[in-house]
Amino acid sequence: MPSNDVDDAEQSRRARPRRDRRQALIDAAIEMISEGASADISAAAISRRAGVAHGLLFYYFTDKQGLVQAALADVLGKLSDAQGPQSEERTVRARLEGFVRRHIEFLRDHRALYLRVVREEEFGEAGVESALWQARAEGERQVAALAELPDPLPPLVAVAISGWTGFLDRTADAFFETADLDLDESVALIVDAFEAVIDSATRRGAGPR
């Protein structure tokens, strides 16, 4: 590369705001994991993809595992945003179906990252479980609000929603792995299950009449 190009690249790197450099490393890690990079990919390779100095990875994240944790948290934060209601969803049922559909579509779009980091634990467990629990708790809060349930939730209803989120993810996995499953029918099934389990938890939580 001509020296003036090197100088331009260095000036561009130095001019990049700190937030942008940190996010560039996160974006590079997500891209490389999704593309099939192995768990022993070097910090230097990630830094090169991000276009930032090698040492900044350790400055922002301590080590590569810290970067993987931050990348997962970044993706899960986007999942929370994606699951939000749309203006055309005017009924509780429509909002719940929209939540479920966008959840499944998001997992589909980030399938490689989800499988390698979450399911296969290829990049280690440190920090991953915490990020997943936070994302699940946020998803539970979201779906409770969409269903117009009371806040705070009755204990049995809270347990029902927690169990249902596991059903949601397992059904999403089955959808990806089964060629002849229809998305609309899968979404309807998952919402039917939500309505049934919430109805049961509400009735049982009210006690004998």
mmCIF file with all atom_site columns, N, CA and C in Angstrom, residues 78-145:
data_model
loop_
_atom_site.group_PDB
_atom_site.id
_atom_site.type_symbol
_atom_site.label_atom_id
_atom_site.label_alt_id
_atom_site.label_comp_id
_atom_site.label_asym_id
_atom_site.label_entity_id
_atom_site.label_seq_id
_atom_site.pdbx_PDB_ins_code
_atom_site.Cartn_x
_atom_site.Cartn_y
_atom_site.Cartn_z
_atom_site.occupancy
_atom_site.B_iso_or_equiv
_atom_site.pdbx_formal_charge
_atom_site.auth_seq_id
_atom_site.auth_comp_id
_atom_site.auth_asym_id
_atom_site.auth_atom_id
_atom_site.pdbx_PDB_model_num
ATOM 1   N N  . LYS A 1 78  ? -30.468 -5.780  20.109 1.00 0.00 ? 78  LYS A N  1
ATOM 2   C CA . LYS A 1 78  ? -31.191 -5.543  18.855 1.00 0.00 ? 78  LYS A CA 1
ATOM 3   C C  . LYS A 1 78  ? -32.421 -6.442  18.757 1.00 0.00 ? 78  LYS A C  1
ATOM 4   N N  . LEU A 1 79  ? -32.329 -7.642  19.333 1.00 0.00 ? 79  LEU A N  1
ATOM 5   C CA . LEU A 1 79  ? -33.497 -8.524  19.374 1.00 0.00 ? 79  LEU A CA 1
ATOM 6   C C  . LEU A 1 79  ? -34.631 -7.863  20.145 1.00 0.00 ? 79  LEU A C  1
ATOM 7   N N  . SER A 1 80  ? -34.308 -7.266  21.280 1.00 0.00 ? 80  SER A N  1
ATOM 8   C CA . SER A 1 80  ? -35.326 -6.582  22.079 1.00 0.00 ? 80  SER A CA 1
ATOM 9   C C  . SER A 1 80  ? -35.994 -5.478  21.278 1.00 0.00 ? 80  SER A C  1
ATOM 10  N N  . ASP A 1 81  ? -35.195 -4.709  20.544 1.00 0.00 ? 81  ASP A N  1
ATOM 11  C CA . ASP A 1 81  ? -35.760 -3.640  19.709 1.00 0.00 ? 81  ASP A CA 1
ATOM 12  C C  . ASP A 1 81  ? -36.655 -4.218  18.617 1.00 0.00 ? 81  ASP A C  1
ATOM 13  N N  . ALA A 1 82  ? -36.213 -5.306  17.998 1.00 0.00 ? 82  ALA A N  1
ATOM 14  C CA . ALA A 1 82  ? -36.961 -5.893  16.879 1.00 0.00 ? 82  ALA A CA 1
ATOM 15  C C  . ALA A 1 82  ? -38.308 -6.441  17.317 1.00 0.00 ? 82  ALA A C  1
ATOM 16  N N  . GLN A 1 83  ? -38.403 -6.889  18.564 1.00 0.00 ? 83  GLN A N  1
ATOM 17  C CA . GLN A 1 83  ? -39.629 -7.513  19.044 1.00 0.00 ? 83  GLN A CA 1
ATOM 18  C C  . GLN A 1 83  ? -40.723 -6.515  19.393 1.00 0.00 ? 83  GLN A C  1
ATOM 19  N N  . GLY A 1 84  ? -40.404 -5.238  19.384 1.00 0.00 ? 84  GLY A N  1
ATOM 20  C CA . GLY A 1 84  ? -41.384 -4.224  19.766 1.00 0.00 ? 84  GLY A CA 1
ATOM 21  C C  . GLY A 1 84  ? -42.585 -4.199  18.841 1.00 0.00 ? 84  GLY A C  1
ATOM 22  N N  . PRO A 1 85  ? -43.732 -3.682  19.325 1.00 0.00 ? 85  PRO A N  1
ATOM 23  C CA . PRO A 1 85  ? -44.964 -3.684  18.525 1.00 0.00 ? 85  PRO A CA 1
ATOM 24  C C  . PRO A 1 85  ? -44.906 -2.709  17.361 1.00 0.00 ? 85  PRO A C  1
ATOM 25  N N  . GLN A 1 86  ? -45.651 -3.018  16.311 1.00 0.00 ? 86  GLN A N  1
ATOM 26  C CA . GLN A 1 86  ? -45.781 -2.158  15.143 1.00 0.00 ? 86  GLN A CA 1
ATOM 27  C C  . GLN A 1 86  ? -47.107 -1.404  15.217 1.00 0.00 ? 86  GLN A C  1
ATOM 28  N N  . SER A 1 87  ? -47.161 -0.254  14.568 1.00 0.00 ? 87  SER A N  1
ATOM 29  C CA . SER A 1 87  ? -48.343 0.609   14.675 1.00 0.00 ? 87  SER A CA 1
ATOM 30  C C  . SER A 1 87  ? -49.605 -0.064  14.157 1.00 0.00 ? 87  SER A C  1
ATOM 31  N N  . GLU A 1 88  ? -49.468 -0.961  13.187 1.00 0.00 ? 88  GLU A N  1
ATOM 32  C CA . GLU A 1 88  ? -50.646 -1.606  12.607 1.00 0.00 ? 88  GLU A CA 1
ATOM 33  C C  . GLU A 1 88  ? -51.178 -2.753  13.476 1.00 0.00 ? 88  GLU A C  1
ATOM 34  N N  . GLU A 1 89  ? -50.459 -3.119  14.510 1.00 0.00 ? 89  GLU A N  1
ATOM 35  C CA . GLU A 1 89  ? -50.885 -4.211  15.388 1.00 0.00 ? 89  GLU A CA 1
ATOM 36  C C  . GLU A 1 89  ? -51.769 -3.631  16.497 1.00 0.00 ? 89  GLU A C  1
ATOM 37  N N  . ARG A 1 90  ? -53.064 -3.660  16.284 1.00 0.00 ? 90  ARG A N  1
ATOM 38  C CA . ARG A 1 90  ? -53.994 -2.922  17.145 1.00 0.00 ? 90  ARG A CA 1
ATOM 39  C C  . ARG A 1 90  ? -54.657 -3.771  18.226 1.00 0.00 ? 90  ARG A C  1
ATOM 40  N N  . THR A 1 91  ? -54.520 -5.074  18.155 1.00 0.00 ? 91  THR A N  1
ATOM 41  C CA . THR A 1 91  ? -55.105 -5.945  19.176 1.00 0.00 ? 91  THR A CA 1
ATOM 42  C C  . THR A 1 91  ? -53.995 -6.674  19.922 1.00 0.00 ? 91  THR A C  1
ATOM 43  N N  . VAL A 1 92  ? -54.338 -7.186  21.100 1.00 0.00 ? 92  VAL A N  1
ATOM 44  C CA . VAL A 1 92  ? -53.357 -7.950  21.871 1.00 0.00 ? 92  VAL A CA 1
ATOM 45  C C  . VAL A 1 92  ? -52.864 -9.147  21.066 1.00 0.00 ? 92  VAL A C  1
ATOM 46  N N  . ARG A 1 93  ? -53.780 -9.853  20.424 1.00 0.00 ? 93  ARG A N  1
ATOM 47  C CA . ARG A 1 93  ? -53.395 -11.029 19.630 1.00 0.00 ? 93  ARG A CA 1
ATOM 48  C C  . ARG A 1 93  ? -52.432 -10.633 18.512 1.00 0.00 ? 93  ARG A C  1
ATOM 49  N N  . ALA A 1 94  ? -52.720 -9.544  17.827 1.00 0.00 ? 94  ALA A N  1
ATOM 50  C CA . ALA A 1 94  ? -51.848 -9.104  16.729 1.00 0.00 ? 94  ALA A CA 1
ATOM 51  C C  . ALA A 1 94  ? -50.466 -8.724  17.252 1.00 0.00 ? 94  ALA A C  1
ATOM 52  N N  . ARG A 1 95  ? -50.414 -8.062  18.405 1.00 0.00 ? 95  ARG A N  1
ATOM 53  C CA . ARG A 1 95  ? -49.115 -7.676  18.966 1.00 0.00 ? 95  ARG A CA 1
ATOM 54  C C  . ARG A 1 95  ? -48.313 -8.903  19.402 1.00 0.00 ? 95  ARG A C  1
ATOM 55  N N  . LEU A 1 96  ? -48.997 -9.882  19.982 1.00 0.00 ? 96  LEU A N  1
ATOM 56  C CA . LEU A 1 96  ? -48.303 -11.106 20.384 1.00 0.00 ? 96  LEU A CA 1
ATOM 57  C C  . LEU A 1 96  ? -47.779 -11.870 19.174 1.00 0.00 ? 96  LEU A C  1
ATOM 58  N N  . GLU A 1 97  ? -48.599 -11.961 18.130 1.00 0.00 ? 97  GLU A N  1
ATOM 59  C CA . GLU A 1 97  ? -48.140 -12.644 16.916 1.00 0.00 ? 97  GLU A CA 1
ATOM 60  C C  . GLU A 1 97  ? -46.967 -11.898 16.285 1.00 0.00 ? 97  GLU A C  1
ATOM 61  N N  . GLY A 1 98  ? -47.017 -10.572 16.304 1.00 0.00 ? 98  GLY A N  1
ATOM 62  C CA . GLY A 1 98  ? -45.903 -9.794  15.769 1.00 0.00 ? 98  GLY A CA 1
ATOM 63  C C  . GLY A 1 98  ? -44.632 -10.021 16.568 1.00 0.00 ? 98  GLY A C  1
ATOM 64  N N  . PHE A 1 99  ? -44.748 -10.054 17.882 1.00 0.00 ? 99  PHE A N  1
ATOM 65  C CA . PHE A 1 99  ? -43.604 -10.325 18.756 1.00 0.00 ? 99  PHE A CA 1
ATOM 66  C C  . PHE A 1 99  ? -42.973 -11.667 18.413 1.00 0.00 ? 99  PHE A C  1
ATOM 67  N N  . VAL A 1 100 ? -43.800 -12.695 18.328 1.00 0.00 ? 100 VAL A N  1
ATOM 68  C CA . VAL A 1 100 ? -43.298 -14.046 18.061 1.00 0.00 ? 100 VAL A CA 1
ATOM 69  C C  . VAL A 1 100 ? -42.679 -14.130 16.668 1.00 0.00 ? 100 VAL A C  1
ATOM 70  N N  . ARG A 1 101 ? -43.353 -13.574 15.682 1.00 0.00 ? 101 ARG A N  1
ATOM 71  C CA . ARG A 1 101 ? -42.840 -13.631 14.307 1.00 0.00 ? 101 ARG A CA 1
ATOM 72  C C  . ARG A 1 101 ? -41.483 -12.945 14.208 1.00 0.00 ? 101 ARG A C  1
ATOM 73  N N  . ARG A 1 102 ? -41.365 -11.756 14.782 1.00 0.00 ? 102 ARG A N  1
ATOM 74  C CA . ARG A 1 102 ? -40.098 -11.027 14.689 1.00 0.00 ? 102 ARG A CA 1
ATOM 75  C C  . ARG A 1 102 ? -38.997 -11.712 15.504 1.00 0.00 ? 102 ARG A C  1
ATOM 76  N N  . HIS A 1 103 ? -39.367 -12.362 16.589 1.00 0.00 ? 103 HIS A N  1
ATOM 77  C CA . HIS A 1 103 ? -38.395 -13.137 17.362 1.00 0.00 ? 103 HIS A CA 1
ATOM 78  C C  . HIS A 1 103 ? -37.816 -14.266 16.504 1.00 0.00 ? 103 HIS A C  1
ATOM 79  N N  . ILE A 1 104 ? -38.686 -15.005 15.848 1.00 0.00 ? 104 ILE A N  1
ATOM 80  C CA . ILE A 1 104 ? -38.235 -16.108 14.998 1.00 0.00 ? 104 ILE A CA 1
ATOM 81  C C  . ILE A 1 104 ? -37.411 -15.586 13.826 1.00 0.00 ? 104 ILE A C  1
ATOM 82  N N  . GLU A 1 105 ? -37.861 -14.527 13.195 1.00 0.00 ? 105 GLU A N  1
ATOM 83  C CA . GLU A 1 105 ? -37.130 -13.971 12.055 1.00 0.00 ? 105 GLU A CA 1
ATOM 84  C C  . GLU A 1 105 ? -35.757 -13.457 12.480 1.00 0.00 ? 105 GLU A C  1
ATOM 85  N N  . PHE A 1 106 ? -35.666 -12.879 13.664 1.00 0.00 ? 106 PHE A N  1
ATOM 86  C CA . PHE A 1 106 ? -34.375 -12.384 14.140 1.00 0.00 ? 106 PHE A CA 1
ATOM 87  C C  . PHE A 1 106 ? -33.417 -13.543 14.393 1.00 0.00 ? 106 PHE A C  1
ATOM 88  N N  . LEU A 1 107 ? -33.907 -14.601 15.039 1.00 0.00 ? 107 LEU A N  1
ATOM 89  C CA . LEU A 1 107 ? -33.059 -15.774 15.254 1.00 0.00 ? 107 LEU A CA 1
ATOM 90  C C  . LEU A 1 107 ? -32.612 -16.383 13.930 1.00 0.00 ? 107 LEU A C  1
ATOM 91  N N  . ARG A 1 108 ? -33.487 -16.367 12.937 1.00 0.00 ? 108 ARG A N  1
ATOM 92  C CA . ARG A 1 108 ? -33.121 -16.864 11.607 1.00 0.00 ? 108 ARG A CA 1
ATOM 93  C C  . ARG A 1 108 ? -31.998 -16.019 11.014 1.00 0.00 ? 108 ARG A C  1
ATOM 94  N N  . ASP A 1 109 ? -32.117 -14.711 11.118 1.00 0.00 ? 109 ASP A N  1
ATOM 95  C CA . ASP A 1 109 ? -31.133 -13.816 10.513 1.00 0.00 ? 109 ASP A CA 1
ATOM 96  C C  . ASP A 1 109 ? -29.784 -13.871 11.227 1.00 0.00 ? 109 ASP A C  1
ATOM 97  N N  . HIS A 1 110 ? -29.773 -14.295 12.486 1.00 0.00 ? 110 HIS A N  1
ATOM 98  C CA . HIS A 1 110 ? -28.527 -14.377 13.262 1.00 0.00 ? 110 HIS A CA 1
ATOM 99  C C  . HIS A 1 110 ? -28.259 -15.823 13.690 1.00 0.00 ? 110 HIS A C  1
ATOM 100 N N  . ARG A 1 111 ? -28.667 -16.746 12.847 1.00 0.00 ? 111 ARG A N  1
ATOM 101 C CA . ARG A 1 111 ? -28.622 -18.168 13.195 1.00 0.00 ? 111 ARG A CA 1
ATOM 102 C C  . ARG A 1 111 ? -27.209 -18.659 13.494 1.00 0.00 ? 111 ARG A C  1
ATOM 103 N N  . ALA A 1 112 ? -26.251 -18.290 12.667 1.00 0.00 ? 112 ALA A N  1
ATOM 104 C CA . ALA A 1 112 ? -24.888 -18.790 12.856 1.00 0.00 ? 112 ALA A CA 1
ATOM 105 C C  . ALA A 1 112 ? -24.320 -18.329 14.192 1.00 0.00 ? 112 ALA A C  1
ATOM 106 N N  . LEU A 1 113 ? -24.504 -17.060 14.513 1.00 0.00 ? 113 LEU A N  1
ATOM 107 C CA . LEU A 1 113 ? -24.010 -16.538 15.786 1.00 0.00 ? 113 LEU A CA 1
ATOM 108 C C  . LEU A 1 113 ? -24.694 -17.236 16.955 1.00 0.00 ? 113 LEU A C  1
ATOM 109 N N  . TYR A 1 114 ? -26.008 -17.397 16.870 1.00 0.00 ? 114 TYR A N  1
ATOM 110 C CA . TYR A 1 114 ? -26.778 -18.030 17.944 1.00 0.00 ? 114 TYR A CA 1
ATOM 111 C C  . TYR A 1 114 ? -26.309 -19.467 18.178 1.00 0.00 ? 114 TYR A C  1
ATOM 112 N N  . LEU A 1 115 ? -26.152 -20.221 17.102 1.00 0.00 ? 115 LEU A N  1
ATOM 113 C CA . LEU A 1 115 ? -25.757 -21.621 17.237 1.00 0.00 ? 115 LEU A CA 1
ATOM 114 C C  . LEU A 1 115 ? -24.358 -21.757 17.816 1.00 0.00 ? 115 LEU A C  1
ATOM 115 N N  . ARG A 1 116 ? -23.432 -20.961 17.332 1.00 0.00 ? 116 ARG A N  1
ATOM 116 C CA . ARG A 1 116 ? -22.039 -21.139 17.716 1.00 0.00 ? 116 ARG A CA 1
ATOM 117 C C  . ARG A 1 116 ? -21.747 -20.613 19.116 1.00 0.00 ? 116 ARG A C  1
ATOM 118 N N  . VAL A 1 117 ? -22.337 -19.480 19.462 1.00 0.00 ? 117 VAL A N  1
ATOM 119 C CA . VAL A 1 117 ? -22.042 -18.875 20.762 1.00 0.00 ? 117 VAL A CA 1
ATOM 120 C C  . VAL A 1 117 ? -22.951 -19.420 21.857 1.00 0.00 ? 117 VAL A C  1
ATOM 121 N N  . VAL A 1 118 ? -24.244 -19.582 21.545 1.00 0.00 ? 118 VAL A N  1
ATOM 122 C CA . VAL A 1 118 ? -25.218 -19.958 22.573 1.00 0.00 ? 118 VAL A CA 1
ATOM 123 C C  . VAL A 1 118 ? -25.388 -21.468 22.672 1.00 0.00 ? 118 VAL A C  1
ATOM 124 N N  . ARG A 1 119 ? -25.733 -22.105 21.570 1.00 0.00 ? 119 ARG A N  1
ATOM 125 C CA . ARG A 1 119 ? -26.056 -23.530 21.608 1.00 0.00 ? 119 ARG A CA 1
ATOM 126 C C  . ARG A 1 119 ? -24.804 -24.393 21.750 1.00 0.00 ? 119 ARG A C  1
ATOM 127 N N  . GLU A 1 120 ? -23.790 -24.120 20.952 1.00 0.00 ? 120 GLU A N  1
ATOM 128 C CA . GLU A 1 120 ? -22.606 -24.972 20.930 1.00 0.00 ? 120 GLU A CA 1
ATOM 129 C C  . GLU A 1 120 ? -21.525 -24.510 21.899 1.00 0.00 ? 120 GLU A C  1
ATOM 130 N N  . GLU A 1 121 ? -21.678 -23.302 22.445 1.00 0.00 ? 121 GLU A N  1
ATOM 131 C CA . GLU A 1 121 ? -20.723 -22.736 23.400 1.00 0.00 ? 121 GLU A CA 1
ATOM 132 C C  . GLU A 1 121 ? -19.294 -22.807 22.866 1.00 0.00 ? 121 GLU A C  1
ATOM 133 N N  . GLU A 1 122 ? -19.158 -22.589 21.561 1.00 0.00 ? 122 GLU A N  1
ATOM 134 C CA . GLU A 1 122 ? -17.851 -22.722 20.919 1.00 0.00 ? 122 GLU A CA 1
ATOM 135 C C  . GLU A 1 122 ? -16.866 -21.671 21.406 1.00 0.00 ? 122 GLU A C  1
ATOM 136 N N  . PHE A 1 123 ? -17.381 -20.530 21.827 1.00 0.00 ? 123 PHE A N  1
ATOM 137 C CA . PHE A 1 123 ? -16.509 -19.434 22.240 1.00 0.00 ? 123 PHE A CA 1
ATOM 138 C C  . PHE A 1 123 ? -16.448 -19.288 23.760 1.00 0.00 ? 123 PHE A C  1
ATOM 139 N N  . GLY A 1 124 ? -16.849 -20.339 24.481 1.00 0.00 ? 124 GLY A N  1
ATOM 140 C CA . GLY A 1 124 ? -16.781 -20.312 25.933 1.00 0.00 ? 124 GLY A CA 1
ATOM 141 C C  . GLY A 1 124 ? -18.080 -19.854 26.569 1.00 0.00 ? 124 GLY A C  1
ATOM 142 N N  . GLU A 1 125 ? -18.179 -20.077 27.872 1.00 0.00 ? 125 GLU A N  1
ATOM 143 C CA . GLU A 1 125 ? -19.412 -19.792 28.593 1.00 0.00 ? 125 GLU A CA 1
ATOM 144 C C  . GLU A 1 125 ? -19.372 -18.477 29.355 1.00 0.00 ? 125 GLU A C  1
ATOM 145 N N  . ALA A 1 126 ? -18.183 -17.940 29.614 1.00 0.00 ? 126 ALA A N  1
ATOM 146 C CA . ALA A 1 126 ? -18.055 -16.763 30.469 1.00 0.00 ? 126 ALA A CA 1
ATOM 147 C C  . ALA A 1 126 ? -18.876 -15.595 29.934 1.00 0.00 ? 126 ALA A C  1
ATOM 148 N N  . GLY A 1 127 ? -19.776 -15.101 30.755 1.00 0.00 ? 127 GLY A N  1
ATOM 149 C CA . GLY A 1 127 ? -20.577 -13.945 30.375 1.00 0.00 ? 127 GLY A CA 1
ATOM 150 C C  . GLY A 1 127 ? -21.759 -14.249 29.492 1.00 0.00 ? 127 GLY A C  1
ATOM 151 N N  . VAL A 1 128 ? -21.745 -15.395 28.814 1.00 0.00 ? 128 VAL A N  1
ATOM 152 C CA . VAL A 1 128 ? -22.817 -15.717 27.878 1.00 0.00 ? 128 VAL A CA 1
ATOM 153 C C  . VAL A 1 128 ? -24.118 -15.971 28.623 1.00 0.00 ? 128 VAL A C  1
ATOM 154 N N  . GLU A 1 129 ? -24.048 -16.758 29.693 1.00 0.00 ? 129 GLU A N  1
ATOM 155 C CA . GLU A 1 129 ? -25.265 -17.081 30.442 1.00 0.00 ? 129 GLU A CA 1
ATOM 156 C C  . GLU A 1 129 ? -25.911 -15.823 31.012 1.00 0.00 ? 129 GLU A C  1
ATOM 157 N N  . SER A 1 130 ? -25.095 -14.915 31.527 1.00 0.00 ? 130 SER A N  1
ATOM 158 C CA . SER A 1 130 ? -25.634 -13.667 32.074 1.00 0.00 ? 130 SER A CA 1
ATOM 159 C C  . SER A 1 130 ? -26.342 -12.850 31.006 1.00 0.00 ? 130 SER A C  1
ATOM 160 N N  . ALA A 1 131 ? -25.727 -12.746 29.830 1.00 0.00 ? 131 ALA A N  1
ATOM 161 C CA . ALA A 1 131 ? -26.342 -11.987 28.734 1.00 0.00 ? 131 ALA A CA 1
ATOM 162 C C  . ALA A 1 131 ? -27.658 -12.621 28.305 1.00 0.00 ? 131 ALA A C  1
ATOM 163 N N  . LEU A 1 132 ? -27.692 -13.951 28.276 1.00 0.00 ? 132 LEU A N  1
ATOM 164 C CA . LEU A 1 132 ? -28.920 -14.643 27.877 1.00 0.00 ? 132 LEU A CA 1
ATOM 165 C C  . LEU A 1 132 ? -30.035 -14.445 28.899 1.00 0.00 ? 132 LEU A C  1
ATOM 166 N N  . TRP A 1 133 ? -29.699 -14.519 30.179 1.00 0.00 ? 133 TRP A N  1
ATOM 167 C CA . TRP A 1 133 ? -30.710 -14.326 31.216 1.00 0.00 ? 133 TRP A CA 1
ATOM 168 C C  . TRP A 1 133 ? -31.288 -12.915 31.151 1.00 0.00 ? 133 TRP A C  1
ATOM 169 N N  . GLN A 1 134 ? -30.427 -11.937 30.921 1.00 0.00 ? 134 GLN A N  1
ATOM 170 C CA . GLN A 1 134 ? -30.906 -10.558 30.812 1.00 0.00 ? 134 GLN A CA 1
ATOM 171 C C  . GLN A 1 134 ? -31.839 -10.401 29.619 1.00 0.00 ? 134 GLN A C  1
ATOM 172 N N  . ALA A 1 135 ? -31.473 -11.014 28.493 1.00 0.00 ? 135 ALA A N  1
ATOM 173 C CA . ALA A 1 135 ? -32.308 -10.915 27.296 1.00 0.00 ? 135 ALA A CA 1
ATOM 174 C C  . ALA A 1 135 ? -33.647 -11.608 27.510 1.00 0.00 ? 135 ALA A C  1
ATOM 175 N N  . ARG A 1 136 ? -33.630 -12.766 28.161 1.00 0.00 ? 136 ARG A N  1
ATOM 176 C CA . ARG A 1 136 ? -34.882 -13.481 28.420 1.00 0.00 ? 136 ARG A CA 1
ATOM 177 C C  . ARG A 1 136 ? -35.781 -12.691 29.369 1.00 0.00 ? 136 ARG A C  1
ATOM 178 N N  . ALA A 1 137 ? -35.170 -12.087 30.391 1.00 0.00 ? 137 ALA A N  1
ATOM 179 C CA . ALA A 1 137 ? -35.960 -11.282 31.326 1.00 0.00 ? 137 ALA A CA 1
ATOM 180 C C  . ALA A 1 137 ? -36.594 -10.096 30.616 1.00 0.00 ? 137 ALA A C  1
ATOM 181 N N  . GLU A 1 138 ? -35.839 -9.473  29.713 1.00 0.00 ? 138 GLU A N  1
ATOM 182 C CA . GLU A 1 138 ? -36.393 -8.350  28.953 1.00 0.00 ? 138 GLU A CA 1
ATOM 183 C C  . GLU A 1 138 ? -37.509 -8.825  28.036 1.00 0.00 ? 138 GLU A C  1
ATOM 184 N N  . GLY A 1 139 ? -37.332 -9.980  27.394 1.00 0.00 ? 139 GLY A N  1
ATOM 185 C CA . GLY A 1 139 ? -38.385 -10.528 26.545 1.00 0.00 ? 139 GLY A CA 1
ATOM 186 C C  . GLY A 1 139 ? -39.649 -10.831 27.334 1.00 0.00 ? 139 GLY A C  1
ATOM 187 N N  . GLU A 1 140 ? -39.474 -11.345 28.548 1.00 0.00 ? 140 GLU A N  1
ATOM 188 C CA . GLU A 1 140 ? -40.635 -11.629 29.400 1.00 0.00 ? 140 GLU A CA 1
ATOM 189 C C  . GLU A 1 140 ? -41.365 -10.343 29.770 1.00 0.00 ? 140 GLU A C  1
ATOM 190 N N  . ARG A 1 141 ? -40.617 -9.286  30.062 1.00 0.00 ? 141 ARG A N  1
ATOM 191 C CA . ARG A 1 141 ? -41.251 -7.993  30.365 1.00 0.00 ? 141 ARG A CA 1
ATOM 192 C C  . ARG A 1 141 ? -41.999 -7.463  29.146 1.00 0.00 ? 141 ARG A C  1
ATOM 193 N N  . GLN A 1 142 ? -41.376 -7.613  27.984 1.00 0.00 ? 142 GLN A N  1
ATOM 194 C CA . GLN A 1 142 ? -42.011 -7.133  26.756 1.00 0.00 ? 142 GLN A CA 1
ATOM 195 C C  . GLN A 1 142 ? -43.331 -7.838  26.489 1.00 0.00 ? 142 GLN A C  1
ATOM 196 N N  . VAL A 1 143 ? -43.316 -9.157  26.555 1.00 0.00 ? 143 VAL A N  1
ATOM 197 C CA . VAL A 1 143 ? -44.521 -9.904  26.202 1.00 0.00 ? 143 VAL A CA 1
ATOM 198 C C  . VAL A 1 143 ? -45.617 -9.679  27.236 1.00 0.00 ? 143 VAL A C  1
ATOM 199 N N  . ALA A 1 144 ? -45.251 -9.502  28.500 1.00 0.00 ? 144 ALA A N  1
ATOM 200 C CA . ALA A 1 144 ? -46.250 -9.204  29.524 1.00 0.00 ? 144 ALA A CA 1
ATOM 201 C C  . ALA A 1 144 ? -46.918 -7.862  29.252 1.00 0.00 ? 144 ALA A C  1
ATOM 202 N N  . ALA A 1 145 ? -46.127 -6.875  28.832 1.00 0.00 ? 145 ALA A N  1
ATOM 203 C CA . ALA A 1 145 ? -46.695 -5.564  28.507 1.00 0.00 ? 145 ALA A CA 1
ATOM 204 C C  . ALA A 1 145 ? -47.586 -5.645  27.274 1.00 0.00 ? 145 ALA A C  1
#
